[in-house]
Amino acid sequence: MAHLRLPISDYIREYGPHVSDSPVTGWGPKPEPDRLVETHCCFCGMQCGVKLQVKSGRVIGIEPWEEFPFNEGRLCPKGVKRYMQTHHPDRLTDPLIREGAGFRKAGWDEALDLVASKARAIQAKRGKDAFAMLSGVSLSNEKSYLVGKFARLALGTANLDYNGRFCMVSAGAGNKKAFGIDRVANPWDDIPEAGVVLLAGTNVSECFPTLTHYIWKARDRGAKLIVVDPRETPIARTADHHVALRPGTDSALNQALLHELVANGWFDREFVEQRCTGWAELRASVERCTPEWAGEICGVPAALIREVAAAWGQAKTSFLLHARGVEQHTKGVENVLGLINLVLATGRIGRRGCGYGTITGQGNGQGGREHGHKCDQLPGNRDIENPEHRKHICDVWRISDAELPRKGKTTVEIVEAIHAGGIHGLLNICFNPMVSHPDTGFTREALERLEFFCVIDFFMSETARYADVVLPGSLHEEEEGTSTTAEARVVRIRAAVEPPGNARRDTWILLELARRLGKEEHFRFSSSEDIFNELRRASAGGTADYAGITYERVEREMGVFWPCPSEGHPGTPRLFEDGRSYHPDGKFKLLPTPYRPSAEVPDAEFPLYMTSGRSVFHYLSGTQTRRIKFLVEKSPGPICEMHPALATRLGLVDRQLVTVETRRGAITVPLRIVETIRPDTVFLPYHWPEELAANQLTVRALDPVSKMPEFKVAACRVRAATRGEADRARSLFAELKLEAS
Amino acid sequence: MSAVVRDFFIDFQRCIGCQACAAACSECHTHRGLPMVHVDLVAPGVSLQTAPMVCMHCADPTCASVCPADAIKVDEHGIVHSSLKPRCISCGNCELACPFGVPIIKMEIQQMQKCDMCFDRTSAGKKPMCATVCPTGALFYGTREEIAQQRPASKPINRWRFGKQRIATRVHVMVPHDVDEMAVELPAFDEGGGPAALATALAAGARDGRAPEEAGPEAEFL
């Protein structure tokens, strides 16, 4: 049983997070690097090109990579400082096995044999699916593909899912419904050509800072910028139109905008009637959705909705981008479809300057979701329940259909099944649910009920503390591979150094486990490129077709856009240029998205909206960024953002410690009073664990289609912290800034 | 060495406060992890507007004029350098006098250190680190032709007025086309002003009585 037996401060003292801010060579005169390794930043879907300076097998610094076409040297602070994680004192350097109250170091044979024997024992007793696997899309394409194959063939479980479930599944589901393909439709190079840029629920300047440059390039040419966000984010600050709507009301806004497009004739009749299906139904569905109706629901002036509709409707070219702000809802897929409807209604897609796309949040959020570590997918973005799709993969893997598991549970459902006693063993790589999963208290209870839990990670994440075995894996810069950026450009990740101590490459760990599970015959890979070449064959003929992409091409061309079905194919930066979707009939699907309320809305007891999101200084669950001093100093811990009008009403002052409560839990954090948020809404960033986890408060309610949790809306109340809560918060915040000795 | 003259431009409206400039600047081993560029929150509590400040490299630098030790020098490229270590007496005059708030005395090494526009990089034909990484173009290093072509809605100026003091800087700022000079009015001491009036003016300038502050640490309650 994986109850924590030590106080959390003991784990922090032993394994961190500690903050460190000194290059491995110190701050003295810098040695001349032996070589510069051209690779990519490991944080966020932009995958900015960067050069790592390497000296005697160690990463000693960075140099901007100005020749890489997307970012031309531009970086955010995470990208500049990421190299400080490579030789961080917190790196795990030996396998660890739970013993007594803590862990003891072990050899690889003992640790791997233990994992294999426990998995076998649980599966023998309770069935194959009683052992689940969770993964993450900060992994390369090769590792994502390998995890999918490993879980299905080596573990033989249907229950494999990934943290993309918290990232872009709503967008993926919406894109597949409307377009028959799950990919951004245009390269970022099309943004500067757009006459209007609409950003819906995407804090571009904090989550994808380097994309900001492209938006400014459009604005320099006269483009109007529309931002839809409950907060005046740094990108919203300068927008031409900022719709600061109530959290969870996007679908009402989208309907009213469509209503205005119809009412004013700002739609492309030929496109909607000839290239799409469902125009009549869609048009009828918004007939009564006036700006007044939506304004009431969204809490914004009807006149503003009209202005936005006019700006969007009358443009000649446009680019619509969205991200987690509209996607992390129980109606995430509907929000996405509502936005796609605005694009399709105007027919502005498939050509230069006319674009659409979700901005994938995780490093390899795009590639990772295409090659099979999602519970319902096989490589090439194939459907695990489709007989033809199954056959193709069975042929590549040389197995029978009976050997390939069917659709399994999604991430939250896996955690719920663990909690309910249906899943007893778990292997977890590249995922930190103790920070990122909704309803932290429930997640903890689930982890505590596991019969056996193994975590592969390079740092002792907050989740790994609950493990029976921790296997020290590799960082982005320690293994060869590829990654697919948010614009669907496959880029090359290069190994700059070896993993430290007895840590091993993730691929080696998975291959060794497969061997010990008796499945070596399916896992004979000699290199990452070898895995990639099998991925190419597995993806061939699927929508995410990588067949024509080789390492050599990726390096020479500085990235290749999929689909790329053959080596002579140039790749596909822009989709739909022939006016056809990827559905069999070639039509784009217009689907009505009537407004409905969020799972939980404010009431007398919990009268405020709570919404959550990111800070520019941290990446996802913070396992990496909470260890780098520069980033920690700028953003040491969570804060609660609140409008001064609300603060006055509640009698709260700036920087005071406040307690935010929902039906799931409470969190005590400093208050930041700022006019850039709606007075009925408070904001909390989610990068911190345990008692400082914003996800203690979030709702474990899922989108019925994508199974995305509703991170963006909860009902809450806020009050001054009690003395006890404040004392506790101070000691927790002090631990966040512990320096490595 | 190329003969093309490249200049430094600040476009405040584009700043998103991400501090990539400061992160990159701090990577320079000559100042050992300490950034020389500052990102200030302009109106805390009101707006997220931030302002990146590099050294403006004045043609006639106030910091050098007030230096009693003659420790601050301008080179032939117009770059104002950190104080000369053997001469610097760490008196702080430069810190107090600079109208842009740029120089900082590092007491532990008894020297004023400031932005030198990455002389090590620019002299080798590279861009300064901060302008290389800036994800939005708030900091830009290039020719006047490039900036004019890329940003037709604004123009660069380098003339400032602080009260009666007029300053020309090597670094330009991007402003609307109808602005020719950045003017900051100061109360005149010889016109019945005096310290009390100055304090009032400063308080009025910074809303809620709070002066602009370095953007960053949230948890100052601790």
mmCIF file of N, CA and C in Angstrom, chain A residues 76-173:
data_model
loop_
_atom_site.group_PDB
_atom_site.id
_atom_site.type_symbol
_atom_site.label_atom_id
_atom_site.label_comp_id
_atom_site.label_asym_id
_atom_site.label_seq_id
_atom_site.Cartn_x
_atom_site.Cartn_y
_atom_site.Cartn_z
ATOM 1 N N CYS A 76 11.412 31.779 -24.466
ATOM 2 C CA CYS A 76 10.828 32.314 -23.235
ATOM 3 C C CYS A 76 11.787 31.994 -22.089
ATOM 4 N N PRO A 77 11.522 32.464 -20.875
ATOM 5 C CA PRO A 77 12.510 32.236 -19.806
ATOM 6 C C PRO A 77 12.717 30.753 -19.494
ATOM 7 N N LYS A 78 11.693 29.951 -19.698
ATOM 8 C CA LYS A 78 11.847 28.511 -19.452
ATOM 9 C C LYS A 78 12.852 27.911 -20.433
ATOM 10 N N GLY A 79 12.754 28.371 -21.684
ATOM 11 C CA GLY A 79 13.655 27.854 -22.708
ATOM 12 C C GLY A 79 15.091 28.261 -22.440
ATOM 13 N N VAL A 80 15.272 29.478 -21.926
ATOM 14 C CA VAL A 80 16.626 29.945 -21.634
ATOM 15 C C VAL A 80 17.225 29.142 -20.480
ATOM 16 N N LYS A 81 16.417 28.866 -19.474
ATOM 17 C CA LYS A 81 16.946 28.257 -18.243
ATOM 18 C C LYS A 81 16.812 26.741 -18.194
ATOM 19 N N ARG A 82 16.186 26.134 -19.216
ATOM 20 C CA ARG A 82 15.891 24.706 -19.104
ATOM 21 C C ARG A 82 17.148 23.851 -18.919
ATOM 22 N N TYR A 83 18.293 24.351 -19.435
ATOM 23 C CA TYR A 83 19.498 23.524 -19.361
ATOM 24 C C TYR A 83 19.928 23.275 -17.911
ATOM 25 N N MET A 84 19.421 24.080 -16.991
ATOM 26 C CA MET A 84 19.835 23.914 -15.588
ATOM 27 C C MET A 84 19.237 22.676 -14.936
ATOM 28 N N GLN A 85 18.310 22.026 -15.638
ATOM 29 C CA GLN A 85 17.759 20.795 -15.079
ATOM 30 C C GLN A 85 18.680 19.596 -15.338
ATOM 31 N N THR A 86 19.515 19.675 -16.372
ATOM 32 C CA THR A 86 20.244 18.484 -16.814
ATOM 33 C C THR A 86 21.087 17.886 -15.689
ATOM 34 N N HIS A 87 21.849 18.708 -15.031
ATOM 35 C CA HIS A 87 22.746 18.197 -13.991
ATOM 36 C C HIS A 87 22.276 18.642 -12.607
ATOM 37 N N HIS A 88 20.984 18.804 -12.492
ATOM 38 C CA HIS A 88 20.404 19.276 -11.233
ATOM 39 C C HIS A 88 20.686 18.278 -10.109
ATOM 40 N N PRO A 89 20.991 18.782 -8.915
ATOM 41 C CA PRO A 89 21.284 17.861 -7.802
ATOM 42 C C PRO A 89 20.117 16.937 -7.444
ATOM 43 N N ASP A 90 18.911 17.273 -7.841
ATOM 44 C CA ASP A 90 17.762 16.402 -7.532
ATOM 45 C C ASP A 90 17.612 15.221 -8.490
ATOM 46 N N ARG A 91 18.428 15.176 -9.548
ATOM 47 C CA ARG A 91 18.229 14.083 -10.515
ATOM 48 C C ARG A 91 18.283 12.721 -9.823
ATOM 49 N N LEU A 92 17.362 11.844 -10.191
ATOM 50 C CA LEU A 92 17.376 10.473 -9.673
ATOM 51 C C LEU A 92 18.471 9.708 -10.409
ATOM 52 N N THR A 93 19.335 9.050 -9.663
ATOM 53 C CA THR A 93 20.473 8.384 -10.298
ATOM 54 C C THR A 93 20.504 6.883 -10.045
ATOM 55 N N ASP A 94 19.568 6.372 -9.254
ATOM 56 C CA ASP A 94 19.504 4.926 -9.010
ATOM 57 C C ASP A 94 18.045 4.505 -8.910
ATOM 58 N N PRO A 95 17.748 3.246 -9.291
ATOM 59 C CA PRO A 95 16.400 2.737 -9.017
ATOM 60 C C PRO A 95 16.146 2.763 -7.507
ATOM 61 N N LEU A 96 14.908 3.047 -7.152
ATOM 62 C CA LEU A 96 14.544 3.106 -5.733
ATOM 63 C C LEU A 96 13.406 2.131 -5.472
ATOM 64 N N ILE A 97 13.508 1.422 -4.350
ATOM 65 C CA ILE A 97 12.446 0.494 -3.953
ATOM 66 C C ILE A 97 11.958 0.914 -2.570
ATOM 67 N N ARG A 98 10.628 0.964 -2.444
ATOM 68 C CA ARG A 98 10.048 1.348 -1.160
ATOM 69 C C ARG A 98 10.493 0.365 -0.084
ATOM 70 N N GLU A 99 10.981 0.898 1.024
ATOM 71 C CA GLU A 99 11.387 0.031 2.133
ATOM 72 C C GLU A 99 11.188 0.804 3.423
ATOM 73 N N GLY A 100 10.528 0.183 4.381
ATOM 74 C CA GLY A 100 10.254 0.873 5.636
ATOM 75 C C GLY A 100 9.441 2.115 5.337
ATOM 76 N N ALA A 101 9.872 3.225 5.920
ATOM 77 C CA ALA A 101 9.114 4.451 5.731
ATOM 78 C C ALA A 101 9.500 5.178 4.443
ATOM 79 N N GLY A 102 10.612 4.796 3.840
ATOM 80 C CA GLY A 102 11.060 5.554 2.673
ATOM 81 C C GLY A 102 11.475 4.652 1.523
ATOM 82 N N PHE A 103 12.564 5.018 0.858
ATOM 83 C CA PHE A 103 13.059 4.240 -0.269
ATOM 84 C C PHE A 103 14.503 3.807 -0.005
ATOM 85 N N ARG A 104 14.887 2.705 -0.631
ATOM 86 C CA ARG A 104 16.304 2.350 -0.647
ATOM 87 C C ARG A 104 16.759 2.232 -2.095
ATOM 88 N N LYS A 105 18.052 2.471 -2.322
ATOM 89 C CA LYS A 105 18.595 2.336 -3.668
ATOM 90 C C LYS A 105 18.680 0.861 -4.024
ATOM 91 N N ALA A 106 18.475 0.560 -5.291
ATOM 92 C CA ALA A 106 18.533 -0.840 -5.725
ATOM 93 C C ALA A 106 19.226 -0.909 -7.070
ATOM 94 N N GLY A 107 19.616 -2.120 -7.444
ATOM 95 C CA GLY A 107 20.188 -2.325 -8.771
ATOM 96 C C GLY A 107 19.063 -2.460 -9.783
ATOM 97 N N TRP A 108 19.429 -2.345 -11.071
ATOM 98 C CA TRP A 108 18.410 -2.406 -12.117
ATOM 99 C C TRP A 108 17.744 -3.771 -12.198
ATOM 100 N N ASP A 109 18.539 -4.848 -12.051
ATOM 101 C CA ASP A 109 17.941 -6.178 -12.181
ATOM 102 C C ASP A 109 16.864 -6.388 -11.123
ATOM 103 N N GLU A 110 17.200 -6.027 -9.893
ATOM 104 C CA GLU A 110 16.230 -6.226 -8.812
ATOM 105 C C GLU A 110 14.964 -5.406 -9.053
ATOM 106 N N ALA A 111 15.168 -4.138 -9.419
ATOM 107 C CA ALA A 111 14.019 -3.241 -9.582
ATOM 108 C C ALA A 111 13.145 -3.670 -10.754
ATOM 109 N N LEU A 112 13.775 -3.985 -11.880
ATOM 110 C CA LEU A 112 12.998 -4.356 -13.069
ATOM 111 C C LEU A 112 12.294 -5.698 -12.871
ATOM 112 N N ASP A 113 13.002 -6.643 -12.222
ATOM 113 C CA ASP A 113 12.371 -7.945 -11.960
ATOM 114 C C ASP A 113 11.162 -7.781 -11.040
ATOM 115 N N LEU A 114 11.299 -6.885 -10.084
ATOM 116 C CA LEU A 114 10.188 -6.657 -9.156
ATOM 117 C C LEU A 114 8.973 -6.106 -9.901
ATOM 118 N N VAL A 115 9.208 -5.130 -10.782
ATOM 119 C CA VAL A 115 8.099 -4.540 -11.549
ATOM 120 C C VAL A 115 7.434 -5.619 -12.397
ATOM 121 N N ALA A 116 8.253 -6.417 -13.100
ATOM 122 C CA ALA A 116 7.685 -7.437 -13.984
ATOM 123 C C ALA A 116 6.914 -8.481 -13.175
ATOM 124 N N SER A 117 7.461 -8.898 -12.050
ATOM 125 C CA SER A 117 6.784 -9.954 -11.286
ATOM 126 C C SER A 117 5.489 -9.428 -10.663
ATOM 127 N N LYS A 118 5.496 -8.199 -10.197
ATOM 128 C CA LYS A 118 4.266 -7.625 -9.619
ATOM 129 C C LYS A 118 3.192 -7.472 -10.694
ATOM 130 N N ALA A 119 3.596 -7.005 -11.862
ATOM 131 C CA ALA A 119 2.621 -6.835 -12.942
ATOM 132 C C ALA A 119 2.015 -8.193 -13.304
ATOM 133 N N ARG A 120 2.884 -9.186 -13.421
ATOM 134 C CA ARG A 120 2.396 -10.532 -13.768
ATOM 135 C C ARG A 120 1.457 -11.068 -12.695
ATOM 136 N N ALA A 121 1.835 -10.881 -11.419
ATOM 137 C CA ALA A 121 1.028 -11.429 -10.325
ATOM 138 C C ALA A 121 -0.363 -10.782 -10.295
ATOM 139 N N ILE A 122 -0.385 -9.460 -10.443
ATOM 140 C CA ILE A 122 -1.681 -8.762 -10.418
ATOM 141 C C ILE A 122 -2.532 -9.196 -11.603
ATOM 142 N N GLN A 123 -1.899 -9.305 -12.763
ATOM 143 C CA GLN A 123 -2.664 -9.670 -13.956
ATOM 144 C C GLN A 123 -3.131 -11.123 -13.905
ATOM 145 N N ALA A 124 -2.307 -12.003 -13.290
ATOM 146 C CA ALA A 124 -2.699 -13.410 -13.181
ATOM 147 C C ALA A 124 -3.926 -13.534 -12.283
ATOM 148 N N LYS A 125 -3.939 -12.743 -11.247
ATOM 149 C CA LYS A 125 -5.003 -12.840 -10.260
ATOM 150 C C LYS A 125 -6.270 -12.111 -10.693
ATOM 151 N N ARG A 126 -6.085 -10.946 -11.335
ATOM 152 C CA ARG A 126 -7.247 -10.079 -11.534
ATOM 153 C C ARG A 126 -7.515 -9.727 -13.000
ATOM 154 N N GLY A 127 -6.756 -10.290 -13.877
ATOM 155 C CA GLY A 127 -6.981 -10.011 -15.304
ATOM 156 C C GLY A 127 -6.013 -8.965 -15.827
ATOM 157 N N LYS A 128 -5.797 -9.012 -17.147
ATOM 158 C CA LYS A 128 -4.813 -8.130 -17.787
ATOM 159 C C LYS A 128 -5.092 -6.648 -17.530
ATOM 160 N N ASP A 129 -6.368 -6.278 -17.617
ATOM 161 C CA ASP A 129 -6.706 -4.855 -17.527
ATOM 162 C C ASP A 129 -6.635 -4.304 -16.106
ATOM 163 N N ALA A 130 -6.358 -5.168 -15.131
ATOM 164 C CA ALA A 130 -6.234 -4.689 -13.751
ATOM 165 C C ALA A 130 -4.894 -3.996 -13.534
ATOM 166 N N PHE A 131 -4.004 -4.080 -14.536
ATOM 167 C CA PHE A 131 -2.744 -3.335 -14.469
ATOM 168 C C PHE A 131 -2.795 -2.269 -15.562
ATOM 169 N N ALA A 132 -2.714 -1.020 -15.180
ATOM 170 C CA ALA A 132 -2.873 0.085 -16.136
ATOM 171 C C ALA A 132 -1.554 0.825 -16.329
ATOM 172 N N MET A 133 -1.525 1.637 -17.372
ATOM 173 C CA MET A 133 -0.346 2.471 -17.607
ATOM 174 C C MET A 133 -0.794 3.893 -17.929
ATOM 175 N N LEU A 134 -0.088 4.845 -17.346
ATOM 176 C CA LEU A 134 -0.323 6.264 -17.661
ATOM 177 C C LEU A 134 0.958 6.838 -18.243
ATOM 178 N N SER A 135 0.794 7.692 -19.235
ATOM 179 C CA SER A 135 1.958 8.217 -19.933
ATOM 180 C C SER A 135 1.786 9.720 -20.157
ATOM 181 N N GLY A 136 2.751 10.304 -20.866
ATOM 182 C CA GLY A 136 2.699 11.743 -21.054
ATOM 183 C C GLY A 136 3.281 12.163 -22.380
ATOM 184 N N VAL A 137 2.839 13.320 -22.855
ATOM 185 C CA VAL A 137 3.302 13.739 -24.170
ATOM 186 C C VAL A 137 4.396 14.805 -24.108
ATOM 187 N N SER A 138 5.181 14.745 -23.034
ATOM 188 C CA SER A 138 6.468 15.414 -23.108
ATOM 189 C C SER A 138 7.475 14.412 -23.679
ATOM 190 N N LEU A 139 7.022 13.187 -23.891
ATOM 191 C CA LEU A 139 7.883 12.166 -24.494
ATOM 192 C C LEU A 139 7.983 12.394 -26.004
ATOM 193 N N SER A 140 9.087 11.923 -26.570
ATOM 194 C CA SER A 140 9.287 12.025 -28.018
ATOM 195 C C SER A 140 8.290 11.134 -28.750
ATOM 196 N N ASN A 141 8.214 11.297 -30.076
ATOM 197 C CA ASN A 141 7.351 10.421 -30.882
ATOM 198 C C ASN A 141 7.734 8.962 -30.701
ATOM 199 N N GLU A 142 9.050 8.706 -30.676
ATOM 200 C CA GLU A 142 9.524 7.333 -30.570
ATOM 201 C C GLU A 142 9.076 6.713 -29.255
ATOM 202 N N LYS A 143 9.217 7.473 -28.169
ATOM 203 C CA LYS A 143 8.830 6.938 -26.865
ATOM 204 C C LYS A 143 7.318 6.813 -26.765
ATOM 205 N N SER A 144 6.587 7.749 -27.345
ATOM 206 C CA SER A 144 5.122 7.662 -27.317
ATOM 207 C C SER A 144 4.664 6.402 -28.037
ATOM 208 N N TYR A 145 5.258 6.166 -29.195
ATOM 209 C CA TYR A 145 4.923 4.971 -29.978
ATOM 210 C C TYR A 145 5.284 3.711 -29.184
ATOM 211 N N LEU A 146 6.463 3.748 -28.578
ATOM 212 C CA LEU A 146 6.924 2.578 -27.826
ATOM 213 C C LEU A 146 6.016 2.300 -26.626
ATOM 214 N N VAL A 147 5.593 3.353 -25.934
ATOM 215 C CA VAL A 147 4.696 3.174 -24.788
ATOM 216 C C VAL A 147 3.394 2.510 -25.247
ATOM 217 N N GLY A 148 2.857 2.963 -26.377
ATOM 218 C CA GLY A 148 1.614 2.378 -26.887
ATOM 219 C C GLY A 148 1.778 0.903 -27.174
ATOM 220 N N LYS A 149 2.884 0.559 -27.793
ATOM 221 C CA LYS A 149 3.132 -0.844 -28.130
ATOM 222 C C LYS A 149 3.428 -1.652 -26.865
ATOM 223 N N PHE A 150 4.186 -1.059 -25.961
ATOM 224 C CA PHE A 150 4.562 -1.730 -24.712
ATOM 225 C C PHE A 150 3.320 -2.080 -23.882
ATOM 226 N N ALA A 151 2.440 -1.088 -23.704
ATOM 227 C CA ALA A 151 1.265 -1.332 -22.852
ATOM 228 C C ALA A 151 0.388 -2.420 -23.465
ATOM 229 N N ARG A 152 0.215 -2.357 -24.802
ATOM 230 C CA ARG A 152 -0.705 -3.304 -25.431
ATOM 231 C C ARG A 152 -0.107 -4.691 -25.616
ATOM 232 N N LEU A 153 1.190 -4.727 -25.915
ATOM 233 C CA LEU A 153 1.785 -6.051 -26.174
ATOM 234 C C LEU A 153 2.553 -6.620 -24.990
ATOM 235 N N ALA A 154 3.327 -5.805 -24.313
ATOM 236 C CA ALA A 154 4.125 -6.349 -23.212
ATOM 237 C C ALA A 154 3.257 -6.513 -21.959
ATOM 238 N N LEU A 155 2.465 -5.468 -21.645
ATOM 239 C CA LEU A 155 1.564 -5.611 -20.503
ATOM 240 C C LEU A 155 0.248 -6.268 -20.917
ATOM 241 N N GLY A 156 -0.134 -6.081 -22.167
ATOM 242 C CA GLY A 156 -1.380 -6.667 -22.648
ATOM 243 C C GLY A 156 -2.619 -6.020 -22.033
ATOM 244 N N THR A 157 -2.486 -4.771 -21.628
ATOM 245 C CA THR A 157 -3.628 -4.098 -20.997
ATOM 246 C C THR A 157 -4.318 -3.164 -21.979
ATOM 247 N N ALA A 158 -5.629 -3.029 -21.836
ATOM 248 C CA ALA A 158 -6.371 -2.034 -22.611
ATOM 249 C C ALA A 158 -6.261 -0.661 -21.950
ATOM 250 N N ASN A 159 -5.895 -0.674 -20.658
ATOM 251 C CA ASN A 159 -5.950 0.571 -19.886
ATOM 252 C C ASN A 159 -4.643 1.351 -19.941
ATOM 253 N N LEU A 160 -4.437 1.958 -21.081
ATOM 254 C CA LEU A 160 -3.322 2.886 -21.279
ATOM 255 C C LEU A 160 -3.933 4.229 -21.651
ATOM 256 N N ASP A 161 -3.595 5.265 -20.925
ATOM 257 C CA ASP A 161 -3.998 6.606 -21.363
ATOM 258 C C ASP A 161 -2.905 7.573 -20.970
ATOM 259 N N TYR A 162 -3.118 8.849 -21.232
ATOM 260 C CA TYR A 162 -2.000 9.789 -21.141
ATOM 261 C C TYR A 162 -2.489 11.156 -20.691
ATOM 262 N N ASN A 163 -1.495 12.009 -20.364
ATOM 263 C CA ASN A 163 -1.864 13.315 -19.817
ATOM 264 C C ASN A 163 -2.343 14.296 -20.880
ATOM 265 N N GLY A 164 -2.298 13.902 -22.136
ATOM 266 C CA GLY A 164 -2.946 14.709 -23.171
ATOM 267 C C GLY A 164 -4.450 14.784 -22.916
ATOM 268 N N ARG A 165 -4.935 13.867 -22.100
ATOM 269 C CA ARG A 165 -6.340 13.888 -21.685
ATOM 270 C C ARG A 165 -6.657 15.195 -20.962
ATOM 271 N N PHE A 166 -5.648 15.836 -20.403
ATOM 272 C CA PHE A 166 -5.846 17.125 -19.728
ATOM 273 C C PHE A 166 -5.433 18.280 -20.632
ATOM 274 N N CYS A 167 -5.080 17.958 -21.867
ATOM 275 C CA CYS A 167 -4.478 18.997 -22.701
ATOM 276 C C CYS A 167 -5.310 19.264 -23.947
ATOM 277 N N MET A 168 -5.297 18.367 -24.927
ATOM 278 C CA MET A 168 -5.918 18.748 -26.204
ATOM 279 C C MET A 168 -6.926 17.745 -26.723
ATOM 280 N N VAL A 169 -7.449 16.876 -25.833
ATOM 281 C CA VAL A 169 -8.401 15.885 -26.330
ATOM 282 C C VAL A 169 -9.709 16.510 -26.824
ATOM 283 N N SER A 170 -10.136 17.597 -26.193
ATOM 284 C CA SER A 170 -11.379 18.234 -26.660
ATOM 285 C C SER A 170 -11.170 18.802 -28.059
ATOM 286 N N ALA A 171 -10.003 19.388 -28.275
ATOM 287 C CA ALA A 171 -9.689 19.929 -29.598
ATOM 288 C C ALA A 171 -9.602 18.794 -30.607
ATOM 289 N N GLY A 172 -8.934 17.705 -30.213
ATOM 290 C CA GLY A 172 -8.786 16.570 -31.117
ATOM 291 C C GLY A 172 -10.136 16.009 -31.515
ATOM 292 N N ALA A 173 -11.021 15.842 -30.526
ATOM 293 C CA ALA A 173 -12.336 15.276 -30.818
ATOM 294 C C ALA A 173 -13.130 16.225 -31.725
#
